[in-house]
Amino acid sequence: MLTAEQIYGIYVPVVTPFNAAGEIDLDSYQRYVNNIIKNNIHGLVVNGTTGESPTVNIQELQTLVDASRELLKGSTIPLVIGTGTNDTASTVARTELAANSGADAALVVVPYYSRPSQQGIIAHFRKAAEVGIPIMAYDIPGRAGVGMSVETARTILEMDNVVGLKDCSGSPLLVSELTRLGSKPVLCGDDLNFFDMLGCGAAGGMLASANVHTAKFLSIYEQYKAGRVDAARADFERMVPLMKLLFKESNPAPIKWLLSATGEISSDTLRLPMTSISDELRVELNSYLAG
């Protein structure tokens, strides 16, 4: 079970590979995830936004959890499963699946589309936390349509079984205030803000870009924590052009294309309404690969 003390470093939210028919490509998944965990990452995140969680049904989620547990057998890397939806009952059911399948924690997003009140957000997380598995809360107003206030985030982080927060709020303000108030750990989820958020108190990052050049993102974190801040900043700045390309169109389409182009997965297939990247971005990413 994930503890607050284990929430640090680089957590990698992985994609869900699909074949041309739109079914989960387990062979690709196993090969690709095995290559990720060889880097000794600090956490593996399955079925998050990067994993196209809104399109993955509960039976497929079970398949992904089982495959991930097998890949992590004998490892100390925590397994975090995205279980949050815009429906509290569905979120609870998926969180129970994660708990019963041996996951170390569940990642629960602020309910999207419904745009609940702050009290509704709090009530949603309270229900998820009652399942008993450690919960990482996930604030992403750009996709959810509503975000947590500082007071709401504090209330949720004070709940039993809530162990930390993924902050995709778009600025370092939330993590700065939570750090000042002495909250549980916060992971940066906005890749381009990662370096700044480390300086504001983030314990690490849950970074989609770390699917590519995983070791480089680990090195940036390790250098920063060792006090080699200038070296960490220089290495981070070298990654910025790639990160900008990876988020030029909706995640995870660019990452899936790049993983497919480099042979990590067999296809960049996405499930509708997500579609593959534009021809223009394909040209830019090919130029990046060409050096």
PDB file of C-alpha atoms in Angstrom:
ATOM      1  CA  MET A   1       0.000   0.000   0.000  1.00  0.00           C
ATOM      2  CA  LEU A   2       1.294   3.416  -0.971  1.00  0.00           C
ATOM      3  CA  THR A   3       2.232   5.760   1.855  1.00  0.00           C
ATOM      4  CA  ALA A   4       2.798   9.496   1.764  1.00  0.00           C
ATOM      5  CA  GLU A   5       6.510   8.820   2.342  1.00  0.00           C
ATOM      6  CA  GLN A   6       6.671   6.963  -1.001  1.00  0.00           C
ATOM      7  CA  ILE A   7       5.272   9.852  -3.004  1.00  0.00           C
ATOM      8  CA  TYR A   8       8.367  11.443  -4.502  1.00  0.00           C
ATOM      9  CA  GLY A   9      10.428  11.332  -7.657  1.00  0.00           C
ATOM     10  CA  ILE A  10       9.193  10.397 -11.115  1.00  0.00           C
ATOM     11  CA  TYR A  11       5.902   8.547 -11.543  1.00  0.00           C
ATOM     12  CA  VAL A  12       5.252   7.566 -15.163  1.00  0.00           C
ATOM     13  CA  PRO A  13       1.629   7.539 -16.427  1.00  0.00           C
ATOM     14  CA  VAL A  14       1.713   5.002 -19.235  1.00  0.00           C
ATOM     15  CA  VAL A  15      -0.328   4.811 -22.426  1.00  0.00           C
ATOM     16  CA  THR A  16      -2.758   2.000 -23.207  1.00  0.00           C
ATOM     17  CA  PRO A  17      -1.653   0.507 -26.542  1.00  0.00           C
ATOM     18  CA  PHE A  18      -4.434  -0.557 -28.901  1.00  0.00           C
ATOM     19  CA  ASN A  19      -4.199  -2.618 -32.077  1.00  0.00           C
ATOM     20  CA  ALA A  20      -5.718  -1.562 -35.396  1.00  0.00           C
ATOM     21  CA  ALA A  21      -9.067  -3.013 -34.302  1.00  0.00           C
ATOM     22  CA  GLY A  22      -9.073  -0.827 -31.199  1.00  0.00           C
ATOM     23  CA  GLU A  23      -8.481  -3.672 -28.741  1.00  0.00           C
ATOM     24  CA  ILE A  24      -5.853  -3.609 -26.003  1.00  0.00           C
ATOM     25  CA  ASP A  25      -2.496  -4.756 -27.395  1.00  0.00           C
ATOM     26  CA  LEU A  26      -1.132  -6.695 -24.422  1.00  0.00           C
ATOM     27  CA  ASP A  27       2.088  -7.707 -26.187  1.00  0.00           C
ATOM     28  CA  SER A  28       2.969  -4.064 -26.813  1.00  0.00           C
ATOM     29  CA  TYR A  29       1.886  -3.114 -23.307  1.00  0.00           C
ATOM     30  CA  GLN A  30       4.078  -5.706 -21.637  1.00  0.00           C
ATOM     31  CA  ARG A  31       7.141  -4.902 -23.765  1.00  0.00           C
ATOM     32  CA  TYR A  32       6.819  -1.150 -23.411  1.00  0.00           C
ATOM     33  CA  VAL A  33       5.994  -1.053 -19.683  1.00  0.00           C
ATOM     34  CA  ASN A  34       8.838  -3.455 -18.956  1.00  0.00           C
ATOM     35  CA  ASN A  35      11.222  -1.001 -20.654  1.00  0.00           C
ATOM     36  CA  ILE A  36       9.831   1.845 -18.538  1.00  0.00           C
ATOM     37  CA  ILE A  37      10.217   0.073 -15.194  1.00  0.00           C
ATOM     38  CA  LYS A  38      13.798  -0.976 -15.994  1.00  0.00           C
ATOM     39  CA  ASN A  39      14.698   2.654 -15.333  1.00  0.00           C
ATOM     40  CA  ASN A  40      13.829   2.260 -11.622  1.00  0.00           C
ATOM     41  CA  ILE A  41      11.085   4.843 -11.756  1.00  0.00           C
ATOM     42  CA  HIS A  42       9.441   5.830  -8.474  1.00  0.00           C
ATOM     43  CA  GLY A  43       5.892   4.859  -9.474  1.00  0.00           C
ATOM     44  CA  LEU A  44       3.897   3.370 -12.359  1.00  0.00           C
ATOM     45  CA  VAL A  45       0.511   4.899 -13.179  1.00  0.00           C
ATOM     46  CA  VAL A  46      -1.945   2.870 -15.252  1.00  0.00           C
ATOM     47  CA  ASN A  47      -5.242   4.079 -16.753  1.00  0.00           C
ATOM     48  CA  GLY A  48      -4.736   7.763 -16.125  1.00  0.00           C
ATOM     49  CA  THR A  49      -5.442  10.506 -18.652  1.00  0.00           C
ATOM     50  CA  THR A  50      -2.419   9.336 -20.666  1.00  0.00           C
ATOM     51  CA  GLY A  51      -3.934   5.836 -20.650  1.00  0.00           C
ATOM     52  CA  GLU A  52      -7.203   7.119 -22.212  1.00  0.00           C
ATOM     53  CA  SER A  53      -9.098   6.130 -19.076  1.00  0.00           C
ATOM     54  CA  PRO A  54     -12.516   7.457 -20.210  1.00  0.00           C
ATOM     55  CA  THR A  55     -12.545   4.845 -23.000  1.00  0.00           C
ATOM     56  CA  VAL A  56     -11.334   1.840 -20.963  1.00  0.00           C
ATOM     57  CA  ASN A  57     -14.146  -0.307 -19.591  1.00  0.00           C
ATOM     58  CA  ILE A  58     -13.994  -2.030 -16.222  1.00  0.00           C
ATOM     59  CA  GLN A  59     -13.185  -5.464 -17.689  1.00  0.00           C
ATOM     60  CA  GLU A  60     -10.280  -3.972 -19.636  1.00  0.00           C
ATOM     61  CA  LEU A  61      -9.153  -2.189 -16.491  1.00  0.00           C
ATOM     62  CA  GLN A  62      -8.943  -5.548 -14.752  1.00  0.00           C
ATOM     63  CA  THR A  63      -6.780  -6.845 -17.606  1.00  0.00           C
ATOM     64  CA  LEU A  64      -4.418  -3.874 -17.308  1.00  0.00           C
ATOM     65  CA  VAL A  65      -4.158  -4.208 -13.530  1.00  0.00           C
ATOM     66  CA  ASP A  66      -3.394  -7.925 -13.753  1.00  0.00           C
ATOM     67  CA  ALA A  67      -0.762  -7.428 -16.465  1.00  0.00           C
ATOM     68  CA  SER A  68       0.859  -4.597 -14.520  1.00  0.00           C
ATOM     69  CA  ARG A  69       1.009  -6.576 -11.281  1.00  0.00           C
ATOM     70  CA  GLU A  70       2.746  -9.387 -13.164  1.00  0.00           C
ATOM     71  CA  LEU A  71       5.292  -6.983 -14.668  1.00  0.00           C
ATOM     72  CA  LEU A  72       6.029  -5.497 -11.244  1.00  0.00           C
ATOM     73  CA  LYS A  73       6.373  -8.851  -9.490  1.00  0.00           C
ATOM     74  CA  GLY A  74       9.434  -8.726  -7.272  1.00  0.00           C
ATOM     75  CA  SER A  75       9.710  -4.937  -7.684  1.00  0.00           C
ATOM     76  CA  THR A  76       9.218  -2.245  -5.058  1.00  0.00           C
ATOM     77  CA  ILE A  77       7.777   0.210  -7.615  1.00  0.00           C
ATOM     78  CA  PRO A  78       4.269   1.248  -6.499  1.00  0.00           C
ATOM     79  CA  LEU A  79       1.380   0.570  -8.863  1.00  0.00           C
ATOM     80  CA  VAL A  80      -1.174   3.379  -9.041  1.00  0.00           C
ATOM     81  CA  ILE A  81      -4.405   2.723 -10.944  1.00  0.00           C
ATOM     82  CA  GLY A  82      -6.566   5.487 -12.366  1.00  0.00           C
ATOM     83  CA  THR A  83     -10.088   4.816 -11.121  1.00  0.00           C
ATOM     84  CA  GLY A  84     -11.732   8.225 -11.245  1.00  0.00           C
ATOM     85  CA  THR A  85     -14.689   8.983 -13.523  1.00  0.00           C
ATOM     86  CA  ASN A  86     -17.386  11.663 -13.573  1.00  0.00           C
ATOM     87  CA  ASP A  87     -19.726   9.329 -11.677  1.00  0.00           C
ATOM     88  CA  THR A  88     -19.092   8.643  -8.002  1.00  0.00           C
ATOM     89  CA  ALA A  89     -20.632   5.160  -8.018  1.00  0.00           C
ATOM     90  CA  SER A  90     -18.497   4.137 -10.997  1.00  0.00           C
ATOM     91  CA  THR A  91     -15.425   5.618  -9.326  1.00  0.00           C
ATOM     92  CA  VAL A  92     -16.086   3.601  -6.184  1.00  0.00           C
ATOM     93  CA  ALA A  93     -16.542   0.384  -8.219  1.00  0.00           C
ATOM     94  CA  ARG A  94     -13.255   0.908 -10.060  1.00  0.00           C
ATOM     95  CA  THR A  95     -11.474   1.828  -6.848  1.00  0.00           C
ATOM     96  CA  GLU A  96     -12.757  -1.394  -5.278  1.00  0.00           C
ATOM     97  CA  LEU A  97     -11.398  -3.298  -8.297  1.00  0.00           C
ATOM     98  CA  ALA A  98      -7.985  -1.708  -7.775  1.00  0.00           C
ATOM     99  CA  ALA A  99      -8.068  -2.523  -4.056  1.00  0.00           C
ATOM    100  CA  ASN A 100      -9.105  -6.127  -4.642  1.00  0.00           C
ATOM    101  CA  SER A 101      -6.497  -6.644  -7.381  1.00  0.00           C
ATOM    102  CA  GLY A 102      -3.443  -5.676  -5.369  1.00  0.00           C
ATOM    103  CA  ALA A 103      -2.846  -2.118  -6.551  1.00  0.00           C
ATOM    104  CA  ASP A 104      -0.887   0.110  -4.184  1.00  0.00           C
ATOM    105  CA  ALA A 105      -3.093   3.179  -4.690  1.00  0.00           C
ATOM    106  CA  ALA A 106      -5.875   4.648  -6.805  1.00  0.00           C
ATOM    107  CA  LEU A 107      -5.622   7.908  -8.723  1.00  0.00           C
ATOM    108  CA  VAL A 108      -8.969   9.709  -8.507  1.00  0.00           C
ATOM    109  CA  VAL A 109      -9.644  12.751 -10.652  1.00  0.00           C
ATOM    110  CA  VAL A 110     -11.980  15.632  -9.889  1.00  0.00           C
ATOM    111  CA  PRO A 111     -15.240  14.580 -11.628  1.00  0.00           C
ATOM    112  CA  TYR A 112     -15.190  15.928 -15.157  1.00  0.00           C
ATOM    113  CA  TYR A 113     -18.072  17.361 -17.253  1.00  0.00           C
ATOM    114  CA  SER A 114     -20.492  17.687 -14.332  1.00  0.00           C
ATOM    115  CA  ARG A 115     -18.621  20.671 -12.882  1.00  0.00           C
ATOM    116  CA  PRO A 116     -19.624  19.915  -9.278  1.00  0.00           C
ATOM    117  CA  SER A 117     -19.425  22.426  -6.448  1.00  0.00           C
ATOM    118  CA  GLN A 118     -16.467  22.352  -4.077  1.00  0.00           C
ATOM    119  CA  GLN A 119     -18.673  20.495  -1.592  1.00  0.00           C
ATOM    120  CA  GLY A 120     -19.560  17.994  -4.320  1.00  0.00           C
ATOM    121  CA  ILE A 121     -15.859  17.449  -5.072  1.00  0.00           C
ATOM    122  CA  ILE A 122     -15.186  16.834  -1.371  1.00  0.00           C
ATOM    123  CA  ALA A 123     -18.086  14.388  -1.088  1.00  0.00           C
ATOM    124  CA  HIS A 124     -16.873  12.505  -4.179  1.00  0.00           C
ATOM    125  CA  PHE A 125     -13.397  12.020  -2.702  1.00  0.00           C
ATOM    126  CA  ARG A 126     -14.807  11.041   0.670  1.00  0.00           C
ATOM    127  CA  LYS A 127     -16.716   8.168  -0.978  1.00  0.00           C
ATOM    128  CA  ALA A 128     -13.608   7.031  -2.859  1.00  0.00           C
ATOM    129  CA  ALA A 129     -11.489   7.205   0.299  1.00  0.00           C
ATOM    130  CA  GLU A 130     -13.982   5.024   2.177  1.00  0.00           C
ATOM    131  CA  VAL A 131     -12.998   2.068  -0.044  1.00  0.00           C
ATOM    132  CA  GLY A 132      -9.826   1.806   2.022  1.00  0.00           C
ATOM    133  CA  ILE A 133      -7.080   1.762  -0.614  1.00  0.00           C
ATOM    134  CA  PRO A 134      -4.699   4.762  -0.560  1.00  0.00           C
ATOM    135  CA  ILE A 135      -5.992   7.558  -2.781  1.00  0.00           C
ATOM    136  CA  MET A 136      -4.029  10.073  -4.788  1.00  0.00           C
ATOM    137  CA  ALA A 137      -6.288  12.996  -5.619  1.00  0.00           C
ATOM    138  CA  TYR A 138      -5.952  14.503  -9.095  1.00  0.00           C
ATOM    139  CA  ASP A 139      -6.736  18.146  -9.861  1.00  0.00           C
ATOM    140  CA  ILE A 140      -6.903  18.982 -13.585  1.00  0.00           C
ATOM    141  CA  PRO A 141      -9.322  21.869 -14.216  1.00  0.00           C
ATOM    142  CA  GLY A 142      -8.397  22.104 -17.911  1.00  0.00           C
ATOM    143  CA  ARG A 143     -10.016  18.716 -18.537  1.00  0.00           C
ATOM    144  CA  ALA A 144     -12.501  18.528 -15.660  1.00  0.00           C
ATOM    145  CA  GLY A 145     -13.996  21.968 -16.193  1.00  0.00           C
ATOM    146  CA  VAL A 146     -13.602  22.766 -12.499  1.00  0.00           C
ATOM    147  CA  GLY A 147     -10.671  22.731 -10.112  1.00  0.00           C
ATOM    148  CA  MET A 148     -10.039  22.416  -6.401  1.00  0.00           C
ATOM    149  CA  SER A 149      -9.723  25.524  -4.287  1.00  0.00           C
ATOM    150  CA  VAL A 150      -6.846  25.508  -1.817  1.00  0.00           C
ATOM    151  CA  GLU A 151      -9.306  24.876   1.005  1.00  0.00           C
ATOM    152  CA  THR A 152     -10.901  21.977  -0.867  1.00  0.00           C
ATOM    153  CA  ALA A 153      -7.491  20.445  -1.574  1.00  0.00           C
ATOM    154  CA  ARG A 154      -6.568  20.786   2.116  1.00  0.00           C
ATOM    155  CA  THR A 155      -9.836  19.165   3.203  1.00  0.00           C
ATOM    156  CA  ILE A 156      -9.328  16.222   0.834  1.00  0.00           C
ATOM    157  CA  LEU A 157      -5.685  15.767   1.807  1.00  0.00           C
ATOM    158  CA  GLU A 158      -6.682  15.606   5.467  1.00  0.00           C
ATOM    159  CA  MET A 159      -8.988  12.637   4.810  1.00  0.00           C
ATOM    160  CA  ASP A 160      -7.990   9.196   6.033  1.00  0.00           C
ATOM    161  CA  ASN A 161      -6.589   7.111   3.151  1.00  0.00           C
ATOM    162  CA  VAL A 162      -5.813  10.132   0.953  1.00  0.00           C
ATOM    163  CA  VAL A 163      -2.023  10.137   0.673  1.00  0.00           C
ATOM    164  CA  GLY A 164      -1.188  12.842  -1.866  1.00  0.00           C
ATOM    165  CA  LEU A 165      -2.184  15.011  -4.796  1.00  0.00           C
ATOM    166  CA  LYS A 166      -1.382  15.197  -8.509  1.00  0.00           C
ATOM    167  CA  ASP A 167      -1.465  18.896  -9.374  1.00  0.00           C
ATOM    168  CA  CYS A 168      -2.339  19.819 -12.958  1.00  0.00           C
ATOM    169  CA  SER A 169      -3.801  23.174 -11.985  1.00  0.00           C
ATOM    170  CA  GLY A 170      -1.644  25.025 -14.507  1.00  0.00           C
ATOM    171  CA  SER A 171       0.544  27.044 -12.146  1.00  0.00           C
ATOM    172  CA  PRO A 172       2.714  26.594  -9.032  1.00  0.00           C
ATOM    173  CA  LEU A 173       0.239  28.525  -6.863  1.00  0.00           C
ATOM    174  CA  LEU A 174      -1.623  25.528  -5.402  1.00  0.00           C
ATOM    175  CA  VAL A 175       1.500  23.538  -4.541  1.00  0.00           C
ATOM    176  CA  SER A 176       3.120  26.657  -3.075  1.00  0.00           C
ATOM    177  CA  GLU A 177       0.201  27.285  -0.752  1.00  0.00           C
ATOM    178  CA  LEU A 178      -0.179  23.627   0.242  1.00  0.00           C
ATOM    179  CA  THR A 179       3.554  23.418   0.965  1.00  0.00           C
ATOM    180  CA  ARG A 180       3.353  26.542   3.119  1.00  0.00           C
ATOM    181  CA  LEU A 181       0.498  24.973   5.065  1.00  0.00           C
ATOM    182  CA  GLY A 182       2.342  21.671   5.525  1.00  0.00           C
ATOM    183  CA  SER A 183       0.156  19.335   3.459  1.00  0.00           C
ATOM    184  CA  LYS A 184       0.733  15.769   2.300  1.00  0.00           C
ATOM    185  CA  PRO A 185       2.990  15.436  -0.781  1.00  0.00           C
ATOM    186  CA  VAL A 186       2.113  16.919  -4.144  1.00  0.00           C
ATOM    187  CA  LEU A 187       3.344  15.646  -7.521  1.00  0.00           C
ATOM    188  CA  CYS A 188       3.495  18.019 -10.463  1.00  0.00           C
ATOM    189  CA  GLY A 189       1.347  16.858 -13.373  1.00  0.00           C
ATOM    190  CA  ASP A 190       2.058  19.824 -15.665  1.00  0.00           C
ATOM    191  CA  ASP A 191       5.247  18.739 -17.399  1.00  0.00           C
ATOM    192  CA  LEU A 192       6.397  22.204 -18.470  1.00  0.00           C
ATOM    193  CA  ASN A 193       5.996  23.466 -14.886  1.00  0.00           C
ATOM    194  CA  PHE A 194       7.952  20.571 -13.364  1.00  0.00           C
ATOM    195  CA  PHE A 195      11.167  22.429 -12.566  1.00  0.00           C
ATOM    196  CA  ASP A 196       9.374  25.475 -11.152  1.00  0.00           C
ATOM    197  CA  MET A 197       7.084  23.301  -9.038  1.00  0.00           C
ATOM    198  CA  LEU A 198      10.042  21.446  -7.525  1.00  0.00           C
ATOM    199  CA  GLY A 199      11.200  24.841  -6.310  1.00  0.00           C
ATOM    200  CA  CYS A 200       7.752  25.496  -4.815  1.00  0.00           C
ATOM    201  CA  GLY A 201       7.670  22.286  -2.795  1.00  0.00           C
ATOM    202  CA  ALA A 202       6.494  19.543  -5.168  1.00  0.00           C
ATOM    203  CA  ALA A 203       7.781  16.116  -4.133  1.00  0.00           C
ATOM    204  CA  GLY A 204       8.294  15.090  -7.758  1.00  0.00           C
ATOM    205  CA  GLY A 205       6.290  14.701 -10.923  1.00  0.00           C
ATOM    206  CA  MET A 206       3.739  12.448 -12.548  1.00  0.00           C
ATOM    207  CA  LEU A 207       4.888  13.287 -16.047  1.00  0.00           C
ATOM    208  CA  ALA A 208       3.530  11.976 -19.344  1.00  0.00           C
ATOM    209  CA  SER A 209       6.707  13.196 -21.079  1.00  0.00           C
ATOM    210  CA  ALA A 210       8.702  10.725 -18.981  1.00  0.00           C
ATOM    211  CA  ASN A 211       7.434   7.998 -21.306  1.00  0.00           C
ATOM    212  CA  VAL A 212      10.183   9.323 -23.579  1.00  0.00           C
ATOM    213  CA  HIS A 213      13.763   9.638 -22.270  1.00  0.00           C
ATOM    214  CA  THR A 214      12.656   8.311 -18.883  1.00  0.00           C
ATOM    215  CA  ALA A 215      16.217   8.256 -17.548  1.00  0.00           C
ATOM    216  CA  LYS A 216      16.692  11.950 -18.342  1.00  0.00           C
ATOM    217  CA  PHE A 217      13.674  12.961 -16.273  1.00  0.00           C
ATOM    218  CA  LEU A 218      14.912  10.790 -13.406  1.00  0.00           C
ATOM    219  CA  SER A 219      18.298  12.501 -13.660  1.00  0.00           C
ATOM    220  CA  ILE A 220      16.715  15.977 -13.531  1.00  0.00           C
ATOM    221  CA  TYR A 221      14.903  15.042 -10.326  1.00  0.00           C
ATOM    222  CA  GLU A 222      17.939  13.397  -8.748  1.00  0.00           C
ATOM    223  CA  GLN A 223      20.210  16.335  -9.576  1.00  0.00           C
ATOM    224  CA  TYR A 224      17.718  18.780  -8.128  1.00  0.00           C
ATOM    225  CA  LYS A 225      17.356  16.812  -4.884  1.00  0.00           C
ATOM    226  CA  ALA A 226      21.144  16.518  -4.605  1.00  0.00           C
ATOM    227  CA  GLY A 227      21.453  20.303  -4.725  1.00  0.00           C
ATOM    228  CA  ARG A 228      22.809  20.494  -8.279  1.00  0.00           C
ATOM    229  CA  VAL A 229      20.055  22.909  -9.193  1.00  0.00           C
ATOM    230  CA  ASP A 230      21.814  24.630 -12.106  1.00  0.00           C
ATOM    231  CA  ALA A 231      22.624  21.302 -13.752  1.00  0.00           C
ATOM    232  CA  ALA A 232      19.033  20.146 -13.251  1.00  0.00           C
ATOM    233  CA  ARG A 233      17.739  23.375 -14.767  1.00  0.00           C
ATOM    234  CA  ALA A 234      20.021  23.058 -17.795  1.00  0.00           C
ATOM    235  CA  ASP A 235      18.927  19.469 -18.425  1.00  0.00           C
ATOM    236  CA  PHE A 236      15.279  20.424 -17.981  1.00  0.00           C
ATOM    237  CA  GLU A 237      15.603  23.262 -20.478  1.00  0.00           C
ATOM    238  CA  ARG A 238      17.011  20.801 -23.015  1.00  0.00           C
ATOM    239  CA  MET A 239      13.811  18.755 -22.649  1.00  0.00           C
ATOM    240  CA  VAL A 240      11.453  21.723 -23.108  1.00  0.00           C
ATOM    241  CA  PRO A 241      11.310  21.574 -26.948  1.00  0.00           C
ATOM    242  CA  LEU A 242      10.263  17.916 -26.773  1.00  0.00           C
ATOM    243  CA  MET A 243       7.662  18.603 -24.077  1.00  0.00           C
ATOM    244  CA  LYS A 244       6.171  21.413 -26.149  1.00  0.00           C
ATOM    245  CA  LEU A 245       5.806  19.052 -29.100  1.00  0.00           C
ATOM    246  CA  LEU A 246       4.258  16.332 -26.928  1.00  0.00           C
ATOM    247  CA  PHE A 247       1.566  18.727 -25.723  1.00  0.00           C
ATOM    248  CA  LYS A 248       1.047  20.657 -28.948  1.00  0.00           C
ATOM    249  CA  GLU A 249      -2.003  18.434 -29.536  1.00  0.00           C
ATOM    250  CA  SER A 250      -4.109  16.547 -27.002  1.00  0.00           C
ATOM    251  CA  ASN A 251      -2.290  14.006 -24.848  1.00  0.00           C
ATOM    252  CA  PRO A 252      -1.681  11.112 -25.429  1.00  0.00           C
ATOM    253  CA  ALA A 253      -1.827  11.324 -29.250  1.00  0.00           C
ATOM    254  CA  PRO A 254       1.690  12.781 -29.732  1.00  0.00           C
ATOM    255  CA  ILE A 255       3.235  10.426 -27.174  1.00  0.00           C
ATOM    256  CA  LYS A 256       1.573   7.403 -28.749  1.00  0.00           C
ATOM    257  CA  TRP A 257       2.816   8.442 -32.183  1.00  0.00           C
ATOM    258  CA  LEU A 258       6.378   8.855 -30.902  1.00  0.00           C
ATOM    259  CA  LEU A 259       6.305   5.536 -29.013  1.00  0.00           C
ATOM    260  CA  SER A 260       5.051   3.837 -32.171  1.00  0.00           C
ATOM    261  CA  ALA A 261       7.646   5.556 -34.367  1.00  0.00           C
ATOM    262  CA  THR A 262      10.444   4.358 -32.084  1.00  0.00           C
ATOM    263  CA  GLY A 263       9.106   0.789 -31.884  1.00  0.00           C
ATOM    264  CA  GLU A 264       8.087   0.894 -28.229  1.00  0.00           C
ATOM    265  CA  ILE A 265       4.496   0.037 -29.150  1.00  0.00           C
ATOM    266  CA  SER A 266       3.148  -1.434 -32.373  1.00  0.00           C
ATOM    267  CA  SER A 267       0.549   1.203 -33.244  1.00  0.00           C
ATOM    268  CA  ASP A 268      -0.422   4.771 -32.377  1.00  0.00           C
ATOM    269  CA  THR A 269      -4.121   3.823 -32.504  1.00  0.00           C
ATOM    270  CA  LEU A 270      -6.368   5.839 -30.196  1.00  0.00           C
ATOM    271  CA  ARG A 271     -10.017   5.378 -29.314  1.00  0.00           C
ATOM    272  CA  LEU A 272     -12.509   7.919 -30.555  1.00  0.00           C
ATOM    273  CA  PRO A 273     -13.075  10.732 -29.965  1.00  0.00           C
ATOM    274  CA  MET A 274      -9.259  10.912 -29.822  1.00  0.00           C
ATOM    275  CA  THR A 275      -7.600  10.791 -33.240  1.00  0.00           C
ATOM    276  CA  SER A 276      -3.999  10.604 -34.404  1.00  0.00           C
ATOM    277  CA  ILE A 277      -1.801  13.675 -34.659  1.00  0.00           C
ATOM    278  CA  SER A 278      -1.883  16.119 -37.552  1.00  0.00           C
ATOM    279  CA  ASP A 279       0.456  15.873 -40.537  1.00  0.00           C
ATOM    280  CA  GLU A 280       2.110  19.091 -39.392  1.00  0.00           C
ATOM    281  CA  LEU A 281       2.990  17.718 -35.958  1.00  0.00           C
ATOM    282  CA  ARG A 282       4.129  14.439 -37.529  1.00  0.00           C
ATOM    283  CA  VAL A 283       6.664  16.417 -39.579  1.00  0.00           C
ATOM    284  CA  GLU A 284       7.892  18.232 -36.461  1.00  0.00           C
ATOM    285  CA  LEU A 285       8.260  15.026 -34.455  1.00  0.00           C
ATOM    286  CA  ASN A 286      10.084  13.346 -37.333  1.00  0.00           C
ATOM    287  CA  SER A 287      12.480  16.296 -37.372  1.00  0.00           C
ATOM    288  CA  TYR A 288      13.014  15.857 -33.630  1.00  0.00           C
ATOM    289  CA  LEU A 289      13.779  12.147 -34.125  1.00  0.00           C
ATOM    290  CA  ALA A 290      16.202  12.977 -36.911  1.00  0.00           C
ATOM    291  CA  GLY A 291      18.121  15.153 -34.471  1.00  0.00           C
TER     292      GLY A 291
END
